[in-house]
Amino acid sequence: MKLPKPWWAGGGLLQLTILLSLVGLRVDLDLFLPPPAAALWEELLPLCPTRPASASNPFSASEGWERTPLLSAKGRLLHEVRALGVPFIPRTRVDAWLVHSVATGNADGAHGLLGTAASSAVGDGGQSASAGGGDPRAAHSSPLAAEEEEEKAAEPTAEVPDAGGCGSQENEMLREKSEAVDHSSQQEENEEGVSAQAKSRQQSKTEEHKMACASAREAEKITEARNESHLHWSDTSFSLEDLFQLLSSQPEHSLEGISVEDIPPFLSSVCESVNSSAQNINLSHAISHDVNLHEAMLLYPNNTFRRDPSARSSQAQEPLLQLNPHTNPEQATPAMSLPPFDNQMRNLTSQDLLYDLDSNIFDGINLMSLATGFSPLEVSQLFEEPDSGLSLNSSYNSTSLTNSSYRIYDGTVGYNSDLQSLCHDLGAVGGCYPEPHKHCHMDHRTIAGFHVSLECQQVFHDHTYHLQSGASEPTSESFAWSEKSQKTSGCLDNPDRNLSRDEQRAKALHIPFSVDEIVRMPVDSFNSMLSRYYLTDLQVSLIRDIRRRGKNKVAAQNCRKRKLDIILNLEDDICNLQAKKEALKNEQTQCSKAIDIMRQKLHGLHQDVFNRLRDDQGRPVNPSQYALQYSHDGTVLIVPKELISSGHKKEAPKGKRERRN
DNA sequence: TACGGTTGTCATAGT
DNA sequence: GAACTATGACAACCG
């Protein structure tokens, strides 16, 4: 089967890539990916490079897929990017290996995968046509080509049937027809890939470290210069790997035949294959950081380019024609010079592209640290594993880490707020929204030392300010954080002035829960929380003290309130009793008055009776000598007072006497 | 500056 | 025995 000329093997590769980074990845992928053509897609799939059986080590010389035009072109793009003077930080192992290869190629002068591309990237179109492998005979005639020929001969079975077979077929064709420039360039790139791969293992790590450090520094500068409007770029986590997998999988003539809907599964397969190790798989799955093109389409529904395919086609094609007037775009040499974009545009787009990559690598480090429980520093060390061929950070100390994470995420507390802001971003693009508690947990597990978190406090302050503006839907958790942030931000001159002592303590130890939550949480939830999240003994002790003090504080308040209520009730009782006492007094007074009245009436009646009484001689009875005595039968007797005390014997005659009256 | 009210906290007993 | 509550006592703070 004859291998069709890959569209990206022509001069449009860089232009497309730069255009992608210039206009925005989402827009441009949409631009280059017209409506569905599933049949053509399936037809093209077998032409894609065969992935190695063991993707965990994609750098093995025994695996042929590195020789595919995909990787060659990718390396070429990488070198083009480097030629622009902007840093590149690899995201995947393949990227890392390419960086390594670039370094190797530079060290050798013109050797390795990108050695040819290096010379072609800085040269003009004519030079690239020759040096970039436009003429296979010229390439073979050079010592470099001879060496590559030897290496290829040393590894005869290294090629994957698809790519390798096609490469051999092309080689024969090229030997017969020297005008097949593009095909020979592919084969040369394959050979260069093998050469670079072999050389890369022999290179010392010093150059990688230098390059990685320079890239990190430059990325840091670039990141510093970017404003928030670029944050969405970090959401679209396309590495070179993803980008090339996407682009290389589609021949040039099939650009119009690939639907956007076909892309996401392919990208996901790329992620799965590249990140085949368990850790990487977890990372790629746990962190849905790659935006798929379907989402990109939804985000850009009014893409004017889409409405006018011809216009965009002409836009895409025109630079190619300008670039290589002697060849048709499909036959453009892979090692062509840069497209005739002005330098400003090139720098801009490349920086944009590289910023995305920078953000992605740091996102990856931080997110991996959160997802795996390793510290960002440990995660960063994963990127400089010996087999990865990448040394990302010889100077990647904690300070640079903090700065980098801060500048990318616009602030951290440890990494809690990183994740919060990041989660907001991810949520905005439909990504996963990890539970903040988890991140906090990871944070406290990874950053065991308290001083490390303190180091990030200032960063946290800045970060919260930005979050405040964008925070819209405060959950209880986010409210706690935002409340804390508000208090913090509002008291820059006197920090923590409005915080209680426990809140200050909790903040100092970076307790991932609010004091209110700790106190009010049910005991079951509280215990499960303590068991679910890894907390230091100090943190657990503080949390329990906060809960105890908070409970006791509430209890004391209730107690005082209850005591006050009791006092008030007693006072009410006193008032009631006093009122009752007054009423009784009044009643007593009234009764006394009634008694007095009755006594006066009785006295009057007594006087009246004695005034009417007469003795046997008709004389008035003296009241001082006689008294009235009432008997049980209702009779009234007049009894002398001296007889009252002597007995009842004298009562009867007096009674008889009174009755008489 | 003394004083009273408020509040947080601790210790302790009880539930 | 753990967790919680109630309460006296103390101290700090404030008006």
PDB file of N, CA, C and O in Angstrom, chain A residues 250-308:
ATOM      1  N   GLN A 250      -4.304  13.104  10.081  1.00  0.00           N
ATOM      2  CA  GLN A 250      -5.166  13.487   8.984  1.00  0.00           C
ATOM      3  C   GLN A 250      -4.332  13.973   7.818  1.00  0.00           C
ATOM      4  O   GLN A 250      -3.633  14.976   7.911  1.00  0.00           O
ATOM      5  N   PRO A 251      -4.407  13.264   6.764  1.00  0.00           N
ATOM      6  CA  PRO A 251      -3.680  13.702   5.586  1.00  0.00           C
ATOM      7  C   PRO A 251      -4.170  15.063   5.135  1.00  0.00           C
ATOM      8  O   PRO A 251      -5.242  15.518   5.481  1.00  0.00           O
ATOM      9  N   GLU A 252      -3.317  15.657   4.406  1.00  0.00           N
ATOM     10  CA  GLU A 252      -3.577  17.036   4.018  1.00  0.00           C
ATOM     11  C   GLU A 252      -4.888  17.189   3.258  1.00  0.00           C
ATOM     12  O   GLU A 252      -5.648  18.109   3.485  1.00  0.00           O
ATOM     13  N   HIS A 253      -5.114  16.282   2.386  1.00  0.00           N
ATOM     14  CA  HIS A 253      -6.294  16.427   1.557  1.00  0.00           C
ATOM     15  C   HIS A 253      -7.573  16.095   2.312  1.00  0.00           C
ATOM     16  O   HIS A 253      -8.650  16.315   1.822  1.00  0.00           O
ATOM     17  N   SER A 254      -7.400  15.557   3.488  1.00  0.00           N
ATOM     18  CA  SER A 254      -8.593  15.140   4.219  1.00  0.00           C
ATOM     19  C   SER A 254      -8.978  16.113   5.302  1.00  0.00           C
ATOM     20  O   SER A 254      -9.765  15.806   6.148  1.00  0.00           O
ATOM     21  N   LEU A 255      -8.401  17.235   5.232  1.00  0.00           N
ATOM     22  CA  LEU A 255      -8.730  18.211   6.271  1.00  0.00           C
ATOM     23  C   LEU A 255     -10.212  18.512   6.303  1.00  0.00           C
ATOM     24  O   LEU A 255     -10.794  18.729   7.357  1.00  0.00           O
ATOM     25  N   GLU A 256     -10.759  18.536   5.144  1.00  0.00           N
ATOM     26  CA  GLU A 256     -12.167  18.876   5.098  1.00  0.00           C
ATOM     27  C   GLU A 256     -13.050  17.687   5.440  1.00  0.00           C
ATOM     28  O   GLU A 256     -14.263  17.821   5.525  1.00  0.00           O
ATOM     29  N   GLY A 257     -12.429  16.540   5.575  1.00  0.00           N
ATOM     30  CA  GLY A 257     -13.235  15.352   5.771  1.00  0.00           C
ATOM     31  C   GLY A 257     -13.258  14.837   7.176  1.00  0.00           C
ATOM     32  O   GLY A 257     -13.829  13.790   7.448  1.00  0.00           O
ATOM     33  N   ILE A 258     -12.662  15.535   8.029  1.00  0.00           N
ATOM     34  CA  ILE A 258     -12.617  15.052   9.404  1.00  0.00           C
ATOM     35  C   ILE A 258     -13.538  15.906  10.255  1.00  0.00           C
ATOM     36  O   ILE A 258     -13.481  17.117  10.241  1.00  0.00           O
ATOM     37  N   SER A 259     -14.339  15.230  10.974  1.00  0.00           N
ATOM     38  CA  SER A 259     -15.275  15.962  11.819  1.00  0.00           C
ATOM     39  C   SER A 259     -14.656  16.209  13.163  1.00  0.00           C
ATOM     40  O   SER A 259     -13.775  15.503  13.624  1.00  0.00           O
ATOM     41  N   VAL A 260     -15.155  17.209  13.750  1.00  0.00           N
ATOM     42  CA  VAL A 260     -14.696  17.533  15.099  1.00  0.00           C
ATOM     43  C   VAL A 260     -15.081  16.443  16.063  1.00  0.00           C
ATOM     44  O   VAL A 260     -14.356  16.131  16.996  1.00  0.00           O
ATOM     45  N   GLU A 261     -16.222  15.862  15.819  1.00  0.00           N
ATOM     46  CA  GLU A 261     -16.680  14.840  16.749  1.00  0.00           C
ATOM     47  C   GLU A 261     -15.782  13.622  16.735  1.00  0.00           C
ATOM     48  O   GLU A 261     -15.794  12.836  17.671  1.00  0.00           O
ATOM     49  N   ASP A 262     -15.018  13.498  15.667  1.00  0.00           N
ATOM     50  CA  ASP A 262     -14.154  12.329  15.611  1.00  0.00           C
ATOM     51  C   ASP A 262     -12.898  12.517  16.429  1.00  0.00           C
ATOM     52  O   ASP A 262     -12.208  11.560  16.732  1.00  0.00           O
ATOM     53  N   ILE A 263     -12.615  13.695  16.775  1.00  0.00           N
ATOM     54  CA  ILE A 263     -11.326  13.956  17.378  1.00  0.00           C
ATOM     55  C   ILE A 263     -11.234  13.546  18.838  1.00  0.00           C
ATOM     56  O   ILE A 263     -10.278  12.933  19.251  1.00  0.00           O
ATOM     57  N   PRO A 264     -12.201  13.894  19.666  1.00  0.00           N
ATOM     58  CA  PRO A 264     -12.027  13.613  21.088  1.00  0.00           C
ATOM     59  C   PRO A 264     -11.640  12.195  21.429  1.00  0.00           C
ATOM     60  O   PRO A 264     -10.718  12.000  22.214  1.00  0.00           O
ATOM     61  N   PRO A 265     -12.288  11.197  20.868  1.00  0.00           N
ATOM     62  CA  PRO A 265     -11.861   9.841  21.230  1.00  0.00           C
ATOM     63  C   PRO A 265     -10.429   9.586  20.823  1.00  0.00           C
ATOM     64  O   PRO A 265      -9.708   8.867  21.526  1.00  0.00           O
ATOM     65  N   PHE A 266     -10.045  10.182  19.754  1.00  0.00           N
ATOM     66  CA  PHE A 266      -8.676   9.963  19.349  1.00  0.00           C
ATOM     67  C   PHE A 266      -7.719  10.609  20.331  1.00  0.00           C
ATOM     68  O   PHE A 266      -6.700  10.036  20.711  1.00  0.00           O
ATOM     69  N   LEU A 267      -8.069  11.802  20.736  1.00  0.00           N
ATOM     70  CA  LEU A 267      -7.212  12.458  21.712  1.00  0.00           C
ATOM     71  C   LEU A 267      -7.178  11.687  23.006  1.00  0.00           C
ATOM     72  O   LEU A 267      -6.146  11.578  23.648  1.00  0.00           O
ATOM     73  N   SER A 268      -8.310  11.176  23.373  1.00  0.00           N
ATOM     74  CA  SER A 268      -8.318  10.417  24.617  1.00  0.00           C
ATOM     75  C   SER A 268      -7.470   9.170  24.485  1.00  0.00           C
ATOM     76  O   SER A 268      -6.791   8.762  25.423  1.00  0.00           O
ATOM     77  N   SER A 269      -7.500   8.582  23.305  1.00  0.00           N
ATOM     78  CA  SER A 269      -6.656   7.416  23.120  1.00  0.00           C
ATOM     79  C   SER A 269      -5.198   7.795  23.174  1.00  0.00           C
ATOM     80  O   SER A 269      -4.355   7.045  23.652  1.00  0.00           O
ATOM     81  N   VAL A 270      -4.914   8.985  22.698  1.00  0.00           N
ATOM     82  CA  VAL A 270      -3.537   9.450  22.781  1.00  0.00           C
ATOM     83  C   VAL A 270      -3.120   9.574  24.225  1.00  0.00           C
ATOM     84  O   VAL A 270      -2.047   9.114  24.634  1.00  0.00           O
ATOM     85  N   CYS A 271      -3.977  10.173  24.982  1.00  0.00           N
ATOM     86  CA  CYS A 271      -3.649  10.340  26.395  1.00  0.00           C
ATOM     87  C   CYS A 271      -3.453   8.979  27.052  1.00  0.00           C
ATOM     88  O   CYS A 271      -2.545   8.784  27.846  1.00  0.00           O
ATOM     89  N   GLU A 272      -4.311   8.057  26.711  1.00  0.00           N
ATOM     90  CA  GLU A 272      -4.225   6.767  27.365  1.00  0.00           C
ATOM     91  C   GLU A 272      -2.975   6.015  26.943  1.00  0.00           C
ATOM     92  O   GLU A 272      -2.354   5.321  27.748  1.00  0.00           O
ATOM     93  N   SER A 273      -2.625   6.171  25.699  1.00  0.00           N
ATOM     94  CA  SER A 273      -1.472   5.425  25.244  1.00  0.00           C
ATOM     95  C   SER A 273      -0.176   6.044  25.733  1.00  0.00           C
ATOM     96  O   SER A 273       0.751   5.351  26.115  1.00  0.00           O
ATOM     97  N   VAL A 274      -0.147   7.353  25.702  1.00  0.00           N
ATOM     98  CA  VAL A 274       1.076   8.009  26.165  1.00  0.00           C
ATOM     99  C   VAL A 274       1.230   7.833  27.653  1.00  0.00           C
ATOM    100  O   VAL A 274       2.297   7.525  28.162  1.00  0.00           O
ATOM    101  N   ASN A 275       0.166   8.005  28.352  1.00  0.00           N
ATOM    102  CA  ASN A 275       0.233   7.887  29.797  1.00  0.00           C
ATOM    103  C   ASN A 275      -0.241   6.503  30.204  1.00  0.00           C
ATOM    104  O   ASN A 275      -1.262   6.338  30.839  1.00  0.00           O
ATOM    105  N   SER A 276       0.474   5.557  29.790  1.00  0.00           N
ATOM    106  CA  SER A 276       0.017   4.198  30.031  1.00  0.00           C
ATOM    107  C   SER A 276       0.376   3.699  31.402  1.00  0.00           C
ATOM    108  O   SER A 276      -0.215   2.744  31.872  1.00  0.00           O
ATOM    109  N   SER A 277       1.336   4.304  32.011  1.00  0.00           N
ATOM    110  CA  SER A 277       1.631   3.852  33.362  1.00  0.00           C
ATOM    111  C   SER A 277       0.471   4.172  34.252  1.00  0.00           C
ATOM    112  O   SER A 277      -0.340   5.047  33.982  1.00  0.00           O
ATOM    113  N   ALA A 278       0.398   3.428  35.321  1.00  0.00           N
ATOM    114  CA  ALA A 278      -0.770   3.579  36.195  1.00  0.00           C
ATOM    115  C   ALA A 278      -0.869   4.979  36.723  1.00  0.00           C
ATOM    116  O   ALA A 278      -1.944   5.556  36.815  1.00  0.00           O
ATOM    117  N   GLN A 279       0.241   5.506  37.034  1.00  0.00           N
ATOM    118  CA  GLN A 279       0.197   6.832  37.614  1.00  0.00           C
ATOM    119  C   GLN A 279      -0.281   7.841  36.599  1.00  0.00           C
ATOM    120  O   GLN A 279      -1.124   8.683  36.894  1.00  0.00           O
ATOM    121  N   ASN A 280       0.246   7.707  35.424  1.00  0.00           N
ATOM    122  CA  ASN A 280      -0.146   8.680  34.423  1.00  0.00           C
ATOM    123  C   ASN A 280      -1.586   8.496  34.017  1.00  0.00           C
ATOM    124  O   ASN A 280      -2.282   9.445  33.709  1.00  0.00           O
ATOM    125  N   ILE A 281      -2.006   7.276  34.021  1.00  0.00           N
ATOM    126  CA  ILE A 281      -3.403   7.048  33.674  1.00  0.00           C
ATOM    127  C   ILE A 281      -4.296   7.675  34.722  1.00  0.00           C
ATOM    128  O   ILE A 281      -5.267   8.326  34.423  1.00  0.00           O
ATOM    129  N   ASN A 282      -3.900   7.484  35.937  1.00  0.00           N
ATOM    130  CA  ASN A 282      -4.711   8.090  36.980  1.00  0.00           C
ATOM    131  C   ASN A 282      -4.736   9.590  36.826  1.00  0.00           C
ATOM    132  O   ASN A 282      -5.746  10.223  37.037  1.00  0.00           O
ATOM    133  N   LEU A 283      -3.602  10.088  36.482  1.00  0.00           N
ATOM    134  CA  LEU A 283      -3.554  11.529  36.343  1.00  0.00           C
ATOM    135  C   LEU A 283      -4.425  11.988  35.200  1.00  0.00           C
ATOM    136  O   LEU A 283      -5.224  12.911  35.337  1.00  0.00           O
ATOM    137  N   SER A 284      -4.280  11.345  34.089  1.00  0.00           N
ATOM    138  CA  SER A 284      -5.023  11.818  32.934  1.00  0.00           C
ATOM    139  C   SER A 284      -6.510  11.610  33.100  1.00  0.00           C
ATOM    140  O   SER A 284      -7.317  12.355  32.573  1.00  0.00           O
ATOM    141  N   HIS A 285      -6.858  10.590  33.858  1.00  0.00           N
ATOM    142  CA  HIS A 285      -8.283  10.347  34.042  1.00  0.00           C
ATOM    143  C   HIS A 285      -8.824  11.156  35.199  1.00  0.00           C
ATOM    144  O   HIS A 285      -9.952  11.623  35.146  1.00  0.00           O
ATOM    145  N   ALA A 286      -8.020  11.231  36.227  1.00  0.00           N
ATOM    146  CA  ALA A 286      -8.521  11.959  37.391  1.00  0.00           C
ATOM    147  C   ALA A 286      -8.593  13.444  37.122  1.00  0.00           C
ATOM    148  O   ALA A 286      -9.415  14.142  37.672  1.00  0.00           O
ATOM    149  N   ILE A 287      -7.740  13.923  36.263  1.00  0.00           N
ATOM    150  CA  ILE A 287      -7.721  15.341  35.984  1.00  0.00           C
ATOM    151  C   ILE A 287      -8.124  15.525  34.532  1.00  0.00           C
ATOM    152  O   ILE A 287      -7.330  15.365  33.623  1.00  0.00           O
ATOM    153  N   SER A 288      -9.332  15.836  34.344  1.00  0.00           N
ATOM    154  CA  SER A 288      -9.802  16.043  32.975  1.00  0.00           C
ATOM    155  C   SER A 288      -9.376  17.424  32.530  1.00  0.00           C
ATOM    156  O   SER A 288     -10.158  18.354  32.502  1.00  0.00           O
ATOM    157  N   HIS A 289      -8.159  17.507  32.251  1.00  0.00           N
ATOM    158  CA  HIS A 289      -7.599  18.811  31.983  1.00  0.00           C
ATOM    159  C   HIS A 289      -7.564  19.103  30.502  1.00  0.00           C
ATOM    160  O   HIS A 289      -7.439  20.254  30.105  1.00  0.00           O
ATOM    161  N   ASP A 290      -7.667  18.120  29.717  1.00  0.00           N
ATOM    162  CA  ASP A 290      -7.634  18.339  28.283  1.00  0.00           C
ATOM    163  C   ASP A 290      -9.036  18.657  27.797  1.00  0.00           C
ATOM    164  O   ASP A 290      -9.975  17.924  28.036  1.00  0.00           O
ATOM    165  N   VAL A 291      -9.127  19.765  27.156  1.00  0.00           N
ATOM    166  CA  VAL A 291     -10.422  20.120  26.609  1.00  0.00           C
ATOM    167  C   VAL A 291     -10.568  19.388  25.292  1.00  0.00           C
ATOM    168  O   VAL A 291      -9.629  19.263  24.516  1.00  0.00           O
ATOM    169  N   ASN A 292     -11.726  18.833  25.085  1.00  0.00           N
ATOM    170  CA  ASN A 292     -11.905  18.171  23.827  1.00  0.00           C
ATOM    171  C   ASN A 292     -12.487  19.148  22.818  1.00  0.00           C
ATOM    172  O   ASN A 292     -12.981  20.223  23.150  1.00  0.00           O
ATOM    173  N   LEU A 293     -12.435  18.749  21.614  1.00  0.00           N
ATOM    174  CA  LEU A 293     -12.804  19.677  20.557  1.00  0.00           C
ATOM    175  C   LEU A 293     -14.294  19.914  20.506  1.00  0.00           C
ATOM    176  O   LEU A 293     -14.744  20.959  20.067  1.00  0.00           O
ATOM    177  N   HIS A 294     -15.024  18.952  20.965  1.00  0.00           N
ATOM    178  CA  HIS A 294     -16.465  19.161  20.996  1.00  0.00           C
ATOM    179  C   HIS A 294     -16.798  20.308  21.930  1.00  0.00           C
ATOM    180  O   HIS A 294     -17.622  21.170  21.631  1.00  0.00           O
ATOM    181  N   GLU A 295     -16.129  20.301  23.085  1.00  0.00           N
ATOM    182  CA  GLU A 295     -16.332  21.413  23.998  1.00  0.00           C
ATOM    183  C   GLU A 295     -15.849  22.703  23.371  1.00  0.00           C
ATOM    184  O   GLU A 295     -16.454  23.755  23.549  1.00  0.00           O
ATOM    185  N   ALA A 296     -14.750  22.590  22.662  1.00  0.00           N
ATOM    186  CA  ALA A 296     -14.248  23.786  22.018  1.00  0.00           C
ATOM    187  C   ALA A 296     -15.249  24.327  21.014  1.00  0.00           C
ATOM    188  O   ALA A 296     -15.437  25.532  20.870  1.00  0.00           O
ATOM    189  N   MET A 297     -15.900  23.439  20.320  1.00  0.00           N
ATOM    190  CA  MET A 297     -16.912  23.884  19.377  1.00  0.00           C
ATOM    191  C   MET A 297     -18.045  24.586  20.102  1.00  0.00           C
ATOM    192  O   MET A 297     -18.541  25.611  19.672  1.00  0.00           O
ATOM    193  N   LEU A 298     -18.421  24.003  21.205  1.00  0.00           N
ATOM    194  CA  LEU A 298     -19.518  24.612  21.947  1.00  0.00           C
ATOM    195  C   LEU A 298     -19.119  25.962  22.485  1.00  0.00           C
ATOM    196  O   LEU A 298     -19.936  26.860  22.611  1.00  0.00           O
ATOM    197  N   LEU A 299     -17.857  26.086  22.787  1.00  0.00           N
ATOM    198  CA  LEU A 299     -17.408  27.351  23.323  1.00  0.00           C
ATOM    199  C   LEU A 299     -17.310  28.407  22.244  1.00  0.00           C
ATOM    200  O   LEU A 299     -17.359  29.593  22.521  1.00  0.00           O
ATOM    201  N   TYR A 300     -17.171  27.980  21.059  1.00  0.00           N
ATOM    202  CA  TYR A 300     -17.057  28.930  19.967  1.00  0.00           C
ATOM    203  C   TYR A 300     -18.107  28.607  18.910  1.00  0.00           C
ATOM    204  O   TYR A 300     -17.808  28.135  17.828  1.00  0.00           O
ATOM    205  N   PRO A 301     -19.309  28.824  19.236  1.00  0.00           N
ATOM    206  CA  PRO A 301     -20.356  28.429  18.293  1.00  0.00           C
ATOM    207  C   PRO A 301     -20.423  29.352  17.087  1.00  0.00           C
ATOM    208  O   PRO A 301     -20.925  28.969  16.050  1.00  0.00           O
ATOM    209  N   ASN A 302     -19.948  30.549  17.228  1.00  0.00           N
ATOM    210  CA  ASN A 302     -20.096  31.518  16.161  1.00  0.00           C
ATOM    211  C   ASN A 302     -18.793  31.679  15.387  1.00  0.00           C
ATOM    212  O   ASN A 302     -18.332  32.780  15.139  1.00  0.00           O
ATOM    213  N   ASN A 303     -18.241  30.595  15.106  1.00  0.00           N
ATOM    214  CA  ASN A 303     -16.973  30.653  14.394  1.00  0.00           C
ATOM    215  C   ASN A 303     -17.222  31.032  12.946  1.00  0.00           C
ATOM    216  O   ASN A 303     -17.819  30.303  12.178  1.00  0.00           O
ATOM    217  N   THR A 304     -16.746  32.179  12.607  1.00  0.00           N
ATOM    218  CA  THR A 304     -16.986  32.651  11.248  1.00  0.00           C
ATOM    219  C   THR A 304     -16.188  31.848  10.244  1.00  0.00           C
ATOM    220  O   THR A 304     -16.582  31.732   9.092  1.00  0.00           O
ATOM    221  N   PHE A 305     -15.083  31.315  10.692  1.00  0.00           N
ATOM    222  CA  PHE A 305     -14.289  30.529   9.752  1.00  0.00           C
ATOM    223  C   PHE A 305     -15.057  29.302   9.284  1.00  0.00           C
ATOM    224  O   PHE A 305     -14.930  28.859   8.169  1.00  0.00           O
ATOM    225  N   ARG A 306     -15.841  28.830  10.196  1.00  0.00           N
ATOM    226  CA  ARG A 306     -16.544  27.605   9.859  1.00  0.00           C
ATOM    227  C   ARG A 306     -17.565  27.841   8.760  1.00  0.00           C
ATOM    228  O   ARG A 306     -17.884  26.963   7.983  1.00  0.00           O
ATOM    229  N   ARG A 307     -18.072  29.019   8.750  1.00  0.00           N
ATOM    230  CA  ARG A 307     -19.107  29.285   7.774  1.00  0.00           C
ATOM    231  C   ARG A 307     -18.539  29.415   6.370  1.00  0.00           C
ATOM    232  O   ARG A 307     -19.269  29.319   5.415  1.00  0.00           O
ATOM    233  N   ASP A 308     -17.283  29.676   6.288  1.00  0.00           N
ATOM    234  CA  ASP A 308     -16.700  29.897   4.982  1.00  0.00           C
ATOM    235  C   ASP A 308     -15.471  29.034   4.812  1.00  0.00           C
ATOM    236  O   ASP A 308     -14.348  29.457   5.043  1.00  0.00           O
TER     237      ASP A 308
END
